[in-house]
PDB file of C-alpha atoms and ligand atoms in Angstrom:
ATOM      1  CA  MET H   1     -18.545   9.078  -3.616  1.00 83.00           C
ATOM      2  CA  LEU H   2     -14.509  10.007  -3.784  1.00 94.00           C
ATOM      3  CA  SER H   3     -12.766  10.672  -0.385  1.00 96.00           C
ATOM      4  CA  LYS H   4      -9.329  11.570   0.358  1.00 96.00           C
ATOM      5  CA  PRO H   5      -7.120   9.451   0.719  1.00 96.00           C
ATOM      6  CA  ALA H   6      -8.708   8.058  -3.381  1.00 97.00           C
ATOM      7  CA  PHE H   7      -8.767  11.447  -3.972  1.00 97.00           C
ATOM      8  CA  GLN H   8      -4.935  11.490  -3.157  1.00 97.00           C
ATOM      9  CA  ALA H   9      -4.301   8.590  -4.715  1.00 97.00           C
ATOM     10  CA  VAL H  10      -5.341   9.787  -7.984  1.00 97.00           C
ATOM     11  CA  THR H  11      -4.796  13.532  -7.726  1.00 96.00           C
ATOM     12  CA  ARG H  12      -0.949  11.324  -7.573  1.00 96.00           C
ATOM     13  CA  LEU H  13      -0.761   9.362 -10.366  1.00 95.00           C
ATOM     14  CA  PHE H  14      -2.204  12.139 -12.884  1.00 95.00           C
ATOM     15  CA  ARG H  15       0.261  14.021 -11.449  1.00 95.00           C
ATOM     16  CA  GLN H  16       2.797  11.698 -12.024  1.00 94.00           C
ATOM     17  CA  VAL H  17       1.958  11.494 -15.783  1.00 93.00           C
ATOM     18  CA  SER H  18       1.155  15.056 -16.627  1.00 94.00           C
ATOM     19  CA  GLY H  19       3.032  16.834 -13.814  1.00 93.00           C
ATOM     20  CA  ILE H  20      -0.014  18.691 -12.327  1.00 94.00           C
ATOM     21  CA  GLN H  21      -1.368  19.075  -8.639  1.00 93.00           C
ATOM     22  CA  LEU H  22      -4.320  19.299  -8.820  1.00 94.00           C
ATOM     23  CA  ALA H  23      -5.429  21.919  -6.065  1.00 94.00           C
ATOM     24  CA  ASP H  24      -6.784  19.489  -3.106  1.00 95.00           C
ATOM     25  CA  THR H  25     -10.226  22.439  -3.768  1.00 95.00           C
ATOM     26  CA  LYS H  26     -10.751  20.267  -6.840  1.00 95.00           C
ATOM     27  CA  GLN H  27     -11.832  17.187  -5.620  1.00 96.00           C
ATOM     28  CA  ALA H  28     -15.571  17.371  -6.332  1.00 95.00           C
ATOM     29  CA  LEU H  29     -14.970  18.705  -9.534  1.00 94.00           C
ATOM     30  CA  VAL H  30     -12.679  14.645 -10.011  1.00 96.00           C
ATOM     31  CA  ALA H  31     -15.188  13.021  -8.529  1.00 96.00           C
ATOM     32  CA  GLY H  32     -17.577  14.407 -11.072  1.00 95.00           C
ATOM     33  CA  ARG H  33     -15.376  13.908 -13.953  1.00 94.00           C
ATOM     34  CA  LEU H  34     -14.214  10.105 -12.567  1.00 96.00           C
ATOM     35  CA  HIS H  35     -17.960   9.145 -11.220  1.00 95.00           C
ATOM     36  CA  LYS H  36     -18.781   8.794 -16.105  1.00 93.00           C
ATOM     37  CA  LEU H  37     -15.532   6.818 -16.366  1.00 95.00           C
ATOM     38  CA  ALA H  38     -16.906   4.321 -13.544  1.00 96.00           C
ATOM     39  CA  LEU H  39     -20.185   4.054 -14.551  1.00 95.00           C
ATOM     40  CA  ALA H  40     -18.605   3.362 -18.000  1.00 94.00           C
ATOM     41  CA  ARG H  41     -17.146   0.640 -16.708  1.00 94.00           C
ATOM     42  CA  GLY H  42     -20.279  -0.964 -14.630  1.00 94.00           C
ATOM     43  CA  MET H  43     -19.508   0.657 -11.592  1.00 93.00           C
ATOM     44  CA  ALA H  44     -21.661   3.596  -9.198  1.00 84.00           C
ATOM     45  CA  ASP H  45     -18.656   4.257  -6.473  1.00 93.00           C
ATOM     46  CA  VAL H  46     -15.767   6.029  -7.668  1.00 96.00           C
ATOM     47  CA  ASP H  47     -13.339   5.134  -4.865  1.00 96.00           C
ATOM     48  CA  ALA H  48     -14.146   1.522  -6.419  1.00 96.00           C
ATOM     49  CA  TYR H  49     -12.729   2.606  -9.713  1.00 97.00           C
ATOM     50  CA  VAL H  50      -9.805   4.480  -7.673  1.00 97.00           C
ATOM     51  CA  GLU H  51      -8.599   1.234  -6.007  1.00 96.00           C
ATOM     52  CA  ALA H  52      -8.760  -1.134  -8.897  1.00 96.00           C
ATOM     53  CA  LEU H  53      -6.946   1.440 -11.146  1.00 96.00           C
ATOM     54  CA  LEU H  54      -4.571   1.468  -8.889  1.00 95.00           C
ATOM     55  CA  ARG H  55      -4.727  -1.963  -8.447  1.00 95.00           C
ATOM     56  CA  GLU H  56      -4.691  -3.174 -12.326  1.00 94.00           C
ATOM     57  CA  GLY H  57      -2.314  -0.508 -13.598  1.00 88.00           C
ATOM     58  CA  ASP H  58      -4.354  -0.424 -16.849  1.00 91.00           C
ATOM     59  CA  ALA H  59      -2.161   1.974 -19.476  1.00 90.00           C
ATOM     60  CA  GLN H  60      -6.022   2.544 -21.879  1.00 91.00           C
ATOM     61  CA  GLU H  61      -8.021   3.479 -18.369  1.00 94.00           C
ATOM     62  CA  LEU H  62      -4.960   6.031 -17.459  1.00 95.00           C
ATOM     63  CA  VAL H  63      -5.541   7.455 -20.505  1.00 92.00           C
ATOM     64  CA  LYS H  64      -8.767   8.426 -19.982  1.00 94.00           C
ATOM     65  CA  VAL H  65      -7.978   8.838 -15.639  1.00 96.00           C
ATOM     66  CA  VAL H  66      -5.945  11.708 -18.387  1.00 94.00           C
ATOM     67  CA  ASP H  67      -7.854  13.045 -20.657  1.00 93.00           C
ATOM     68  CA  LYS H  68     -10.693  14.347 -18.051  1.00 94.00           C
ATOM     69  CA  LEU H  69      -8.792  15.403 -15.615  1.00 95.00           C
ATOM     70  CA  THR H  70      -6.799  17.877 -18.030  1.00 92.00           C
ATOM     71  CA  THR H  71      -7.803  20.951 -18.582  1.00 90.00           C
ATOM     72  CA  ASN H  72      -8.621  21.721 -22.365  1.00 92.00           C
ATOM     73  CA  GLU H  73     -11.026  24.987 -22.889  1.00 94.00           C
ATOM     74  CA  THR H  74      -9.045  26.783 -25.827  1.00 96.00           C
ATOM     75  CA  TYR H  75     -10.581  28.769 -29.229  1.00 97.00           C
ATOM     76  CA  PHE H  76      -9.944  30.412 -32.547  1.00 98.00           C
ATOM     77  CA  PHE H  77      -7.155  33.550 -32.400  1.00 98.00           C
ATOM     78  CA  ARG H  78      -6.893  33.057 -28.330  1.00 97.00           C
ATOM     79  CA  GLU H  79      -5.357  36.444 -27.198  1.00 97.00           C
ATOM     80  CA  PRO H  80      -5.373  37.703 -30.867  1.00 98.00           C
ATOM     81  CA  GLN H  81      -2.198  39.905 -30.420  1.00 98.00           C
ATOM     82  CA  HIS H  82       0.481  37.100 -31.066  1.00 98.00           C
ATOM     83  CA  PHE H  83      -1.504  36.474 -34.108  1.00 98.00           C
ATOM     84  CA  ASP H  84      -0.588  40.275 -34.996  1.00 98.00           C
ATOM     85  CA  HIS H  85       2.494  39.534 -34.005  1.00 98.00           C
ATOM     86  CA  LEU H  86       2.824  36.031 -35.857  1.00 98.00           C
ATOM     87  CA  ARG H  87       1.698  38.773 -39.249  1.00 98.00           C
ATOM     88  CA  ARG H  88       4.262  41.312 -38.290  1.00 97.00           C
ATOM     89  CA  VAL H  89       7.742  38.638 -37.794  1.00 97.00           C
ATOM     90  CA  LEU H  90       6.448  37.118 -41.946  1.00 96.00           C
ATOM     91  CA  ALA H  91       6.484  41.051 -42.913  1.00 95.00           C
ATOM     92  CA  GLN H  92       9.624  41.157 -42.181  1.00 92.00           C
ATOM     93  CA  ARG H  93      10.623  37.496 -42.845  1.00 88.00           C
ATOM     94  CA  ARG H  94      13.934  37.411 -45.624  1.00 79.00           C
ATOM     95  CA  THR H  95      13.012  35.315 -48.095  1.00 72.00           C
ATOM     96  CA  GLY H  96      15.123  32.062 -49.440  1.00 69.00           C
ATOM     97  CA  PRO H  97      15.480  29.039 -50.626  1.00 66.00           C
ATOM     98  CA  HIS H  98      18.596  28.201 -48.240  1.00 71.00           C
ATOM     99  CA  LEU H  99      15.679  29.516 -45.282  1.00 75.00           C
ATOM    100  CA  GLY H 100      14.161  26.319 -45.971  1.00 86.00           C
ATOM    101  CA  ASP H 101      10.285  25.546 -44.099  1.00 93.00           C
ATOM    102  CA  PHE H 102       8.585  28.051 -41.582  1.00 96.00           C
ATOM    103  CA  ARG H 103       7.915  26.220 -38.693  1.00 97.00           C
ATOM    104  CA  VAL H 104       5.004  26.985 -35.641  1.00 98.00           C
ATOM    105  CA  TRP H 105       5.032  24.235 -32.977  1.00 98.00           C
ATOM    106  CA  SER H 106       1.674  25.086 -30.809  1.00 98.00           C
ATOM    107  CA  ALA H 107       2.637  22.360 -27.577  1.00 98.00           C
ATOM    108  CA  ALA H 108      -0.584  21.918 -25.704  1.00 96.00           C
ATOM    109  CA  SER H 109      -2.487  22.772 -29.271  1.00 98.00           C
ATOM    110  CA  SER H 110      -5.464  21.280 -26.959  1.00 97.00           C
ATOM    111  CA  SER H 111      -8.357  20.757 -28.940  1.00 97.00           C
ATOM    112  CA  GLY H 112      -6.666  22.103 -32.292  1.00 98.00           C
ATOM    113  CA  GLU H 113      -7.991  26.009 -32.732  1.00 98.00           C
ATOM    114  CA  GLU H 114      -4.466  26.872 -32.169  1.00 98.00           C
ATOM    115  CA  GLY H 115      -2.877  25.008 -35.067  1.00 98.00           C
ATOM    116  CA  TYR H 116      -6.042  26.540 -37.130  1.00 98.00           C
ATOM    117  CA  SER H 117      -5.499  29.205 -35.953  1.00 98.00           C
ATOM    118  CA  ILE H 118      -2.060  29.909 -36.870  1.00 98.00           C
ATOM    119  CA  ALA H 119      -2.187  27.402 -40.414  1.00 98.00           C
ATOM    120  CA  MET H 120      -4.682  30.214 -41.603  1.00 98.00           C
ATOM    121  CA  VAL H 121      -2.459  32.954 -40.859  1.00 98.00           C
ATOM    122  CA  LEU H 122       0.617  31.274 -42.985  1.00 98.00           C
ATOM    123  CA  ALA H 123      -1.817  30.603 -45.634  1.00 97.00           C
ATOM    124  CA  GLU H 124      -2.463  33.787 -45.876  1.00 96.00           C
ATOM    125  CA  HIS H 125       0.885  34.634 -46.005  1.00 96.00           C
ATOM    126  CA  PHE H 126       3.133  32.051 -47.577  1.00 95.00           C
ATOM    127  CA  GLY H 127      -0.366  30.018 -50.130  1.00 96.00           C
ATOM    128  CA  LEU H 128      -0.213  26.475 -49.331  1.00 96.00           C
ATOM    129  CA  GLN H 129       3.663  26.123 -49.744  1.00 94.00           C
ATOM    130  CA  GLY H 130       6.611  26.538 -47.076  1.00 94.00           C
ATOM    131  CA  TRP H 131       5.576  25.894 -44.063  1.00 96.00           C
ATOM    132  CA  GLN H 132       4.473  23.637 -41.386  1.00 97.00           C
ATOM    133  CA  VAL H 133       2.998  23.493 -38.700  1.00 98.00           C
ATOM    134  CA  VAL H 134       2.900  20.944 -35.664  1.00 98.00           C
ATOM    135  CA  GLY H 135       0.571  20.282 -32.791  1.00 98.00           C
ATOM    136  CA  THR H 136       1.380  17.509 -30.245  1.00 98.00           C
ATOM    137  CA  ASP H 137      -0.387  17.439 -26.870  1.00 97.00           C
ATOM    138  CA  LEU H 138      -0.565  14.880 -23.226  1.00 95.00           C
ATOM    139  CA  SER H 139      -4.319  14.164 -23.695  1.00 95.00           C
ATOM    140  CA  THR H 140      -4.866  11.579 -27.201  1.00 95.00           C
ATOM    141  CA  ALA H 141      -8.960  11.757 -27.056  1.00 95.00           C
ATOM    142  CA  MET H 142      -7.707  15.850 -27.605  1.00 96.00           C
ATOM    143  CA  VAL H 143      -5.034  15.190 -30.261  1.00 97.00           C
ATOM    144  CA  ASP H 144      -7.995  13.332 -32.230  1.00 97.00           C
ATOM    145  CA  THR H 145     -10.568  16.059 -31.448  1.00 97.00           C
ATOM    146  CA  ALA H 146      -7.497  18.050 -34.211  1.00 98.00           C
ATOM    147  CA  ARG H 147      -7.269  15.883 -36.432  1.00 98.00           C
ATOM    148  CA  ARG H 148     -10.989  15.875 -36.903  1.00 98.00           C
ATOM    149  CA  GLY H 149     -10.867  19.563 -37.249  1.00 98.00           C
ATOM    150  CA  LEU H 150     -15.224  19.645 -36.193  1.00 97.00           C
ATOM    151  CA  TYR H 151     -15.877  22.248 -34.420  1.00 98.00           C
ATOM    152  CA  PRO H 152     -18.390  24.059 -32.840  1.00 96.00           C
ATOM    153  CA  ILE H 153     -19.291  27.454 -33.894  1.00 96.00           C
ATOM    154  CA  GLU H 154     -18.854  29.922 -31.106  1.00 95.00           C
ATOM    155  CA  ARG H 155     -15.361  28.400 -30.846  1.00 95.00           C
ATOM    156  CA  ALA H 156     -14.708  30.794 -34.069  1.00 96.00           C
ATOM    157  CA  ARG H 157     -15.964  34.059 -33.335  1.00 95.00           C
ATOM    158  CA  LEU H 158     -12.707  35.828 -33.436  1.00 97.00           C
ATOM    159  CA  VAL H 159     -11.532  34.295 -36.646  1.00 98.00           C
ATOM    160  CA  PRO H 160     -11.121  37.482 -39.287  1.00 97.00           C
ATOM    161  CA  LEU H 161     -13.962  37.093 -41.803  1.00 97.00           C
ATOM    162  CA  PRO H 162     -12.587  36.635 -44.852  1.00 97.00           C
ATOM    163  CA  LEU H 163     -10.283  33.808 -42.877  1.00 97.00           C
ATOM    164  CA  LEU H 164     -13.108  31.562 -42.206  1.00 97.00           C
ATOM    165  CA  LYS H 165     -15.484  31.975 -45.414  1.00 97.00           C
ATOM    166  CA  HIS H 166     -11.684  30.577 -46.522  1.00 97.00           C
ATOM    167  CA  TRP H 167     -10.255  28.205 -44.662  1.00 98.00           C
ATOM    168  CA  CYS H 168     -13.894  26.318 -42.631  1.00 97.00           C
ATOM    169  CA  LEU H 169     -16.395  24.804 -44.453  1.00 96.00           C
ATOM    170  CA  LYS H 170     -20.317  25.217 -42.185  1.00 94.00           C
ATOM    171  CA  GLY H 171     -21.896  22.140 -41.227  1.00 91.00           C
ATOM    172  CA  GLN H 172     -25.070  20.711 -41.625  1.00 91.00           C
ATOM    173  CA  GLY H 173     -27.701  18.177 -41.224  1.00 93.00           C
ATOM    174  CA  GLU H 174     -26.010  16.604 -38.000  1.00 92.00           C
ATOM    175  CA  HIS H 175     -22.936  18.219 -37.589  1.00 93.00           C
ATOM    176  CA  LEU H 176     -26.071  21.992 -38.322  1.00 94.00           C
ATOM    177  CA  GLY H 177     -23.795  24.934 -34.910  1.00 94.00           C
ATOM    178  CA  LYS H 178     -20.885  23.266 -36.454  1.00 97.00           C
ATOM    179  CA  LEU H 179     -17.984  24.116 -38.279  1.00 97.00           C
ATOM    180  CA  MET H 180     -15.304  21.920 -40.068  1.00 97.00           C
ATOM    181  CA  VAL H 181     -11.762  23.208 -40.945  1.00 98.00           C
ATOM    182  CA  SER H 182     -10.920  22.797 -45.042  1.00 97.00           C
ATOM    183  CA  SER H 183      -9.538  19.823 -45.777  1.00 97.00           C
ATOM    184  CA  ALA H 184      -6.486  21.441 -48.191  1.00 97.00           C
ATOM    185  CA  LEU H 185      -5.869  23.388 -44.315  1.00 97.00           C
ATOM    186  CA  ARG H 186      -6.365  20.006 -42.081  1.00 98.00           C
ATOM    187  CA  GLN H 187      -4.104  18.432 -44.406  1.00 96.00           C
ATOM    188  CA  ARG H 188      -0.675  21.052 -43.377  1.00 96.00           C
ATOM    189  CA  VAL H 189      -0.929  20.540 -39.500  1.00 98.00           C
ATOM    190  CA  ARG H 190      -0.259  17.342 -38.098  1.00 98.00           C
ATOM    191  CA  PHE H 191      -1.684  16.928 -34.685  1.00 98.00           C
ATOM    192  CA  ASP H 192       0.553  14.641 -32.340  1.00 97.00           C
ATOM    193  CA  CYS H 193       0.825  13.114 -28.714  1.00 96.00           C
ATOM    194  CA  ALA H 194       3.450  14.787 -26.605  1.00 97.00           C
ATOM    195  CA  ASN H 195       4.196  14.841 -22.437  1.00 96.00           C
ATOM    196  CA  LEU H 196       5.696  18.077 -22.000  1.00 97.00           C
ATOM    197  CA  THR H 197       7.342  17.125 -19.045  1.00 96.00           C
ATOM    198  CA  ARG H 198       9.565  14.717 -20.736  1.00 95.00           C
ATOM    199  CA  THR H 199      11.947  13.528 -23.191  1.00 95.00           C
ATOM    200  CA  LEU H 200      10.486  15.643 -26.569  1.00 95.00           C
ATOM    201  CA  PRO H 201      10.042  13.811 -30.153  1.00 95.00           C
ATOM    202  CA  GLU H 202      12.176  14.868 -32.834  1.00 95.00           C
ATOM    203  CA  ILE H 203       9.649  17.380 -34.065  1.00 96.00           C
ATOM    204  CA  GLY H 204      13.092  19.774 -35.657  1.00 96.00           C
ATOM    205  CA  GLN H 205      13.441  23.247 -35.290  1.00 96.00           C
ATOM    206  CA  PHE H 206      10.997  26.005 -34.745  1.00 97.00           C
ATOM    207  CA  ASP H 207      10.220  29.473 -35.364  1.00 97.00           C
ATOM    208  CA  ILE H 208       7.549  30.328 -34.057  1.00 98.00           C
ATOM    209  CA  ILE H 209       6.686  28.251 -30.627  1.00 98.00           C
ATOM    210  CA  PHE H 210       3.380  28.865 -28.938  1.00 98.00           C
ATOM    211  CA  LEU H 211       3.702  27.461 -25.496  1.00 98.00           C
ATOM    212  CA  ARG H 212       0.585  29.263 -23.917  1.00 98.00           C
ATOM    213  CA  ASN H 213      -2.403  28.464 -21.405  1.00 96.00           C
ATOM    214  CA  LEU H 214      -0.141  25.195 -20.022  1.00 96.00           C
ATOM    215  CA  LEU H 215       2.725  26.941 -17.518  1.00 95.00           C
ATOM    216  CA  ILE H 216      -0.230  27.853 -14.737  1.00 93.00           C
ATOM    217  CA  TYR H 217      -1.174  24.919 -13.672  1.00 92.00           C
ATOM    218  CA  PHE H 218       2.757  23.835 -12.785  1.00 93.00           C
ATOM    219  CA  ASP H 219       4.487  25.001  -9.755  1.00 93.00           C
ATOM    220  CA  ASN H 220       7.924  27.757 -10.595  1.00 95.00           C
ATOM    221  CA  ALA H 221      10.122  23.933 -11.373  1.00 95.00           C
ATOM    222  CA  GLY H 222       7.556  22.518 -13.221  1.00 95.00           C
ATOM    223  CA  LYS H 223       7.510  26.268 -15.637  1.00 96.00           C
ATOM    224  CA  ALA H 224      11.879  26.392 -15.295  1.00 97.00           C
ATOM    225  CA  ASP H 225      11.850  22.551 -16.627  1.00 97.00           C
ATOM    226  CA  ILE H 226       8.833  22.905 -19.636  1.00 97.00           C
ATOM    227  CA  VAL H 227      10.643  26.231 -21.025  1.00 98.00           C
ATOM    228  CA  GLN H 228      13.694  25.361 -21.042  1.00 97.00           C
ATOM    229  CA  ARG H 229      12.900  22.007 -22.728  1.00 96.00           C
ATOM    230  CA  VAL H 230      11.414  23.272 -25.596  1.00 97.00           C
ATOM    231  CA  LEU H 231      13.875  26.487 -25.804  1.00 97.00           C
ATOM    232  CA  LYS H 232      15.854  24.043 -27.330  1.00 96.00           C
ATOM    233  CA  ARG H 233      13.578  23.298 -30.547  1.00 97.00           C
ATOM    234  CA  LEU H 234      14.056  26.576 -31.368  1.00 97.00           C
ATOM    235  CA  LYS H 235      15.471  28.415 -34.401  1.00 95.00           C
ATOM    236  CA  PRO H 236      18.300  30.344 -33.063  1.00 92.00           C
ATOM    237  CA  THR H 237      16.640  33.267 -34.535  1.00 90.00           C
ATOM    238  CA  GLY H 238      12.664  31.713 -32.957  1.00 95.00           C
ATOM    239  CA  LEU H 239      10.387  33.141 -30.105  1.00 97.00           C
ATOM    240  CA  LEU H 240       8.331  31.618 -27.757  1.00 98.00           C
ATOM    241  CA  PHE H 241       4.566  33.106 -26.510  1.00 98.00           C
ATOM    242  CA  THR H 242       3.105  32.700 -23.574  1.00 98.00           C
ATOM    243  CA  GLY H 243       0.059  33.104 -22.914  1.00 97.00           C
ATOM    244  CA  HIS H 244      -0.199  37.030 -21.149  1.00 96.00           C
ATOM    245  CA  ALA H 245      -0.632  35.298 -17.774  1.00 94.00           C
ATOM    246  CA  GLU H 246       1.795  33.378 -17.239  1.00 96.00           C
ATOM    247  CA  SER H 247       5.078  35.930 -17.117  1.00 93.00           C
ATOM    248  CA  ILE H 248       8.837  33.404 -16.919  1.00 97.00           C
ATOM    249  CA  THR H 249      11.061  36.386 -17.083  1.00 95.00           C
ATOM    250  CA  HIS H 250      11.446  34.530 -13.596  1.00 96.00           C
ATOM    251  CA  LEU H 251      12.003  31.871 -14.180  1.00 96.00           C
ATOM    252  CA  GLY H 252      16.229  31.500 -14.533  1.00 95.00           C
ATOM    253  CA  VAL H 253      15.565  30.190 -18.566  1.00 96.00           C
ATOM    254  CA  PRO H 254      17.102  31.797 -21.286  1.00 95.00           C
ATOM    255  CA  ALA H 255      15.319  33.568 -22.446  1.00 96.00           C
ATOM    256  CA  THR H 256      14.150  37.405 -23.152  1.00 96.00           C
ATOM    257  CA  LEU H 257      11.084  39.769 -23.083  1.00 96.00           C
ATOM    258  CA  VAL H 258      10.283  41.017 -26.732  1.00 96.00           C
ATOM    259  CA  ALA H 259       6.998  42.028 -26.720  1.00 97.00           C
ATOM    260  CA  PRO H 260       3.671  41.303 -24.054  1.00 97.00           C
ATOM    261  CA  ALA H 261       4.277  37.490 -23.762  1.00 98.00           C
ATOM    262  CA  ILE H 262       6.997  36.775 -26.337  1.00 98.00           C
ATOM    263  CA  TYR H 263      10.351  35.809 -25.655  1.00 98.00           C
ATOM    264  CA  ARG H 264      13.030  35.406 -27.538  1.00 96.00           C
ATOM    265  CA  GLY H 265      15.921  32.444 -27.168  1.00 89.00           C
ATOM    266  CA  ALA H 266      18.680  33.251 -25.253  1.00 79.00           C
ATOM    267  CA  HIS H 267      20.882  29.666 -25.087  1.00 54.00           C
ATOM    268  CA  ALA H 268      23.219  30.479 -27.080  1.00 42.00           C
ATOM    269  CA  GLN H 269      24.268  33.539 -25.120  1.00 41.00           C
ATOM    270  CA  ALA H 270      23.364  33.185 -21.484  1.00 39.00           C
ATOM    271  CA  PRO H 271      26.371  32.883 -19.598  1.00 38.00           C
ATOM    272  CA  HIS H 272      24.231  32.921 -15.850  1.00 40.00           C
ATOM    273  CA  ALA H 273      22.051  30.086 -17.709  1.00 40.00           C
ATOM    274  CA  THR H 274      21.173  27.486 -15.551  1.00 41.00           C
ATOM    275  CA  PRO H 275      22.175  23.491 -17.872  1.00 41.00           C
ATOM    276  CA  ALA H 276      19.355  22.073 -18.763  1.00 41.00           C
ATOM    277  CA  GLU H 277      18.069  18.973 -18.774  1.00 40.00           C
ATOM    278  CA  SER H 278      18.860  17.353 -22.563  1.00 42.00           C
ATOM    279  CA  ALA H 279      15.125  17.287 -24.360  1.00 43.00           C
TER     280      ALA H 279
HETATM  281  C1  SAM S   1      -5.885  25.108 -21.183  1.00 59.89           C
HETATM  282  S1  SAM S   1      -5.466  23.831 -22.998  1.00 59.89           S
HETATM  283  C2  SAM S   1      -4.213  25.399 -23.911  1.00 59.89           C
HETATM  284  C3  SAM S   1      -4.463  24.881 -25.346  1.00 59.89           C
HETATM  285  C4  SAM S   1      -3.880  26.041 -26.110  1.00 59.89           C
HETATM  286  N1  SAM S   1      -1.970  26.279 -26.197  1.00 59.89           N
HETATM  287  C5  SAM S   1      -4.976  27.776 -25.441  1.00 59.89           C
HETATM  288  O1  SAM S   1      -3.712  28.407 -25.405  1.00 59.89           O
HETATM  289  O2  SAM S   1      -5.980  27.593 -25.684  1.00 59.89           O
HETATM  290  C6  SAM S   1      -4.283  22.960 -21.643  1.00 59.89           C
HETATM  291  C7  SAM S   1      -3.498  21.841 -22.838  1.00 59.89           C
HETATM  292  O3  SAM S   1      -1.957  21.197 -22.311  1.00 59.89           O
HETATM  293  C8  SAM S   1      -2.298  20.144 -22.016  1.00 59.89           C
HETATM  294  N2  SAM S   1      -1.346  19.146 -20.659  1.00 59.89           N
HETATM  295  C9  SAM S   1      -1.324  19.243 -19.973  1.00 59.89           C
HETATM  296  N3  SAM S   1      -0.097  18.833 -19.640  1.00 59.89           N
HETATM  297  C10 SAM S   1       0.786  18.612 -20.888  1.00 59.89           C
HETATM  298  C11 SAM S   1       1.754  18.079 -20.503  1.00 59.89           C
HETATM  299  N4  SAM S   1       2.254  17.604 -19.351  1.00 59.89           N
HETATM  300  N5  SAM S   1       2.453  18.037 -21.227  1.00 59.89           N
HETATM  301  C12 SAM S   1       1.667  17.840 -22.701  1.00 59.89           C
HETATM  302  N6  SAM S   1       0.535  18.917 -22.614  1.00 59.89           N
HETATM  303  C13 SAM S   1      -0.596  19.103 -21.333  1.00 59.89           C
HETATM  304  C14 SAM S   1      -4.001  19.919 -21.675  1.00 59.89           C
HETATM  305  O4  SAM S   1      -4.468  18.631 -22.275  1.00 59.89           O
HETATM  306  C15 SAM S   1      -4.539  20.537 -22.492  1.00 59.89           C
HETATM  307  O5  SAM S   1      -4.707  20.155 -23.937  1.00 59.89           O
END
């Protein structure tokens, strides 16, 4: 069982790490998820587990708690309009060696399907050179899954058939019902841990940033903080994609809506922009 004080203590700790405030209605869900971790440590009581977590300050155990409490739902070619827009951007792009690689960041990449979907579209346009995809997520378990590139086949129902045939292998034997992203594509996509509420790692500047289905978990101040930090990683002509249920127009951030859930960064020419904390 998970008492109210233990629930409040563990959600406070989770908020300190992730920036996400879990609603009081999530008590049963948190209890269920932590129950598995408690059992793995030989404890039947979730309250005792939370008490030990707070007392011991074990960083590895805290990583497991964060992995359990994040919502990781994702699938290939989710919100397909963004991938159509990406194709249009690529079709209109000027070429030349001075332009460098076309770089896309899947921020909050979860188990990696978003990053690999982007990679399939880039490979369709460029082949295997001239682009980079970086995926980052708070959850170490999700980053591990993303690096593996092995998925239940249902998550690929929106993958266009030619791309599915070209870049995915059908699982056999113990992997029946699964697909594996081809090693050629896996090698072109890098996944790392990064917390978007903290100083970001040195991952460079991007032509497009996918920041989708994460902001919904934050209040307005939290959203603005993340968006401002992420916008600093956009190249001057770059675009930010958010989830279609995640408007950022009311946050006072230096970005202009150019299409549904697509923004152009305006930090260089936005006199009204609030100065952002340095990333
Ligand atoms: C619902 S998934 C979104 C996945 C993908 N972007 C999509 O739209 O399908 C949200 C992800 O955000 C990650 N996340 C939560 N808090 C985070 C933080 N502070 N920094 C980075 N990632 C975070 C979670 O681990 C989870 O994998």
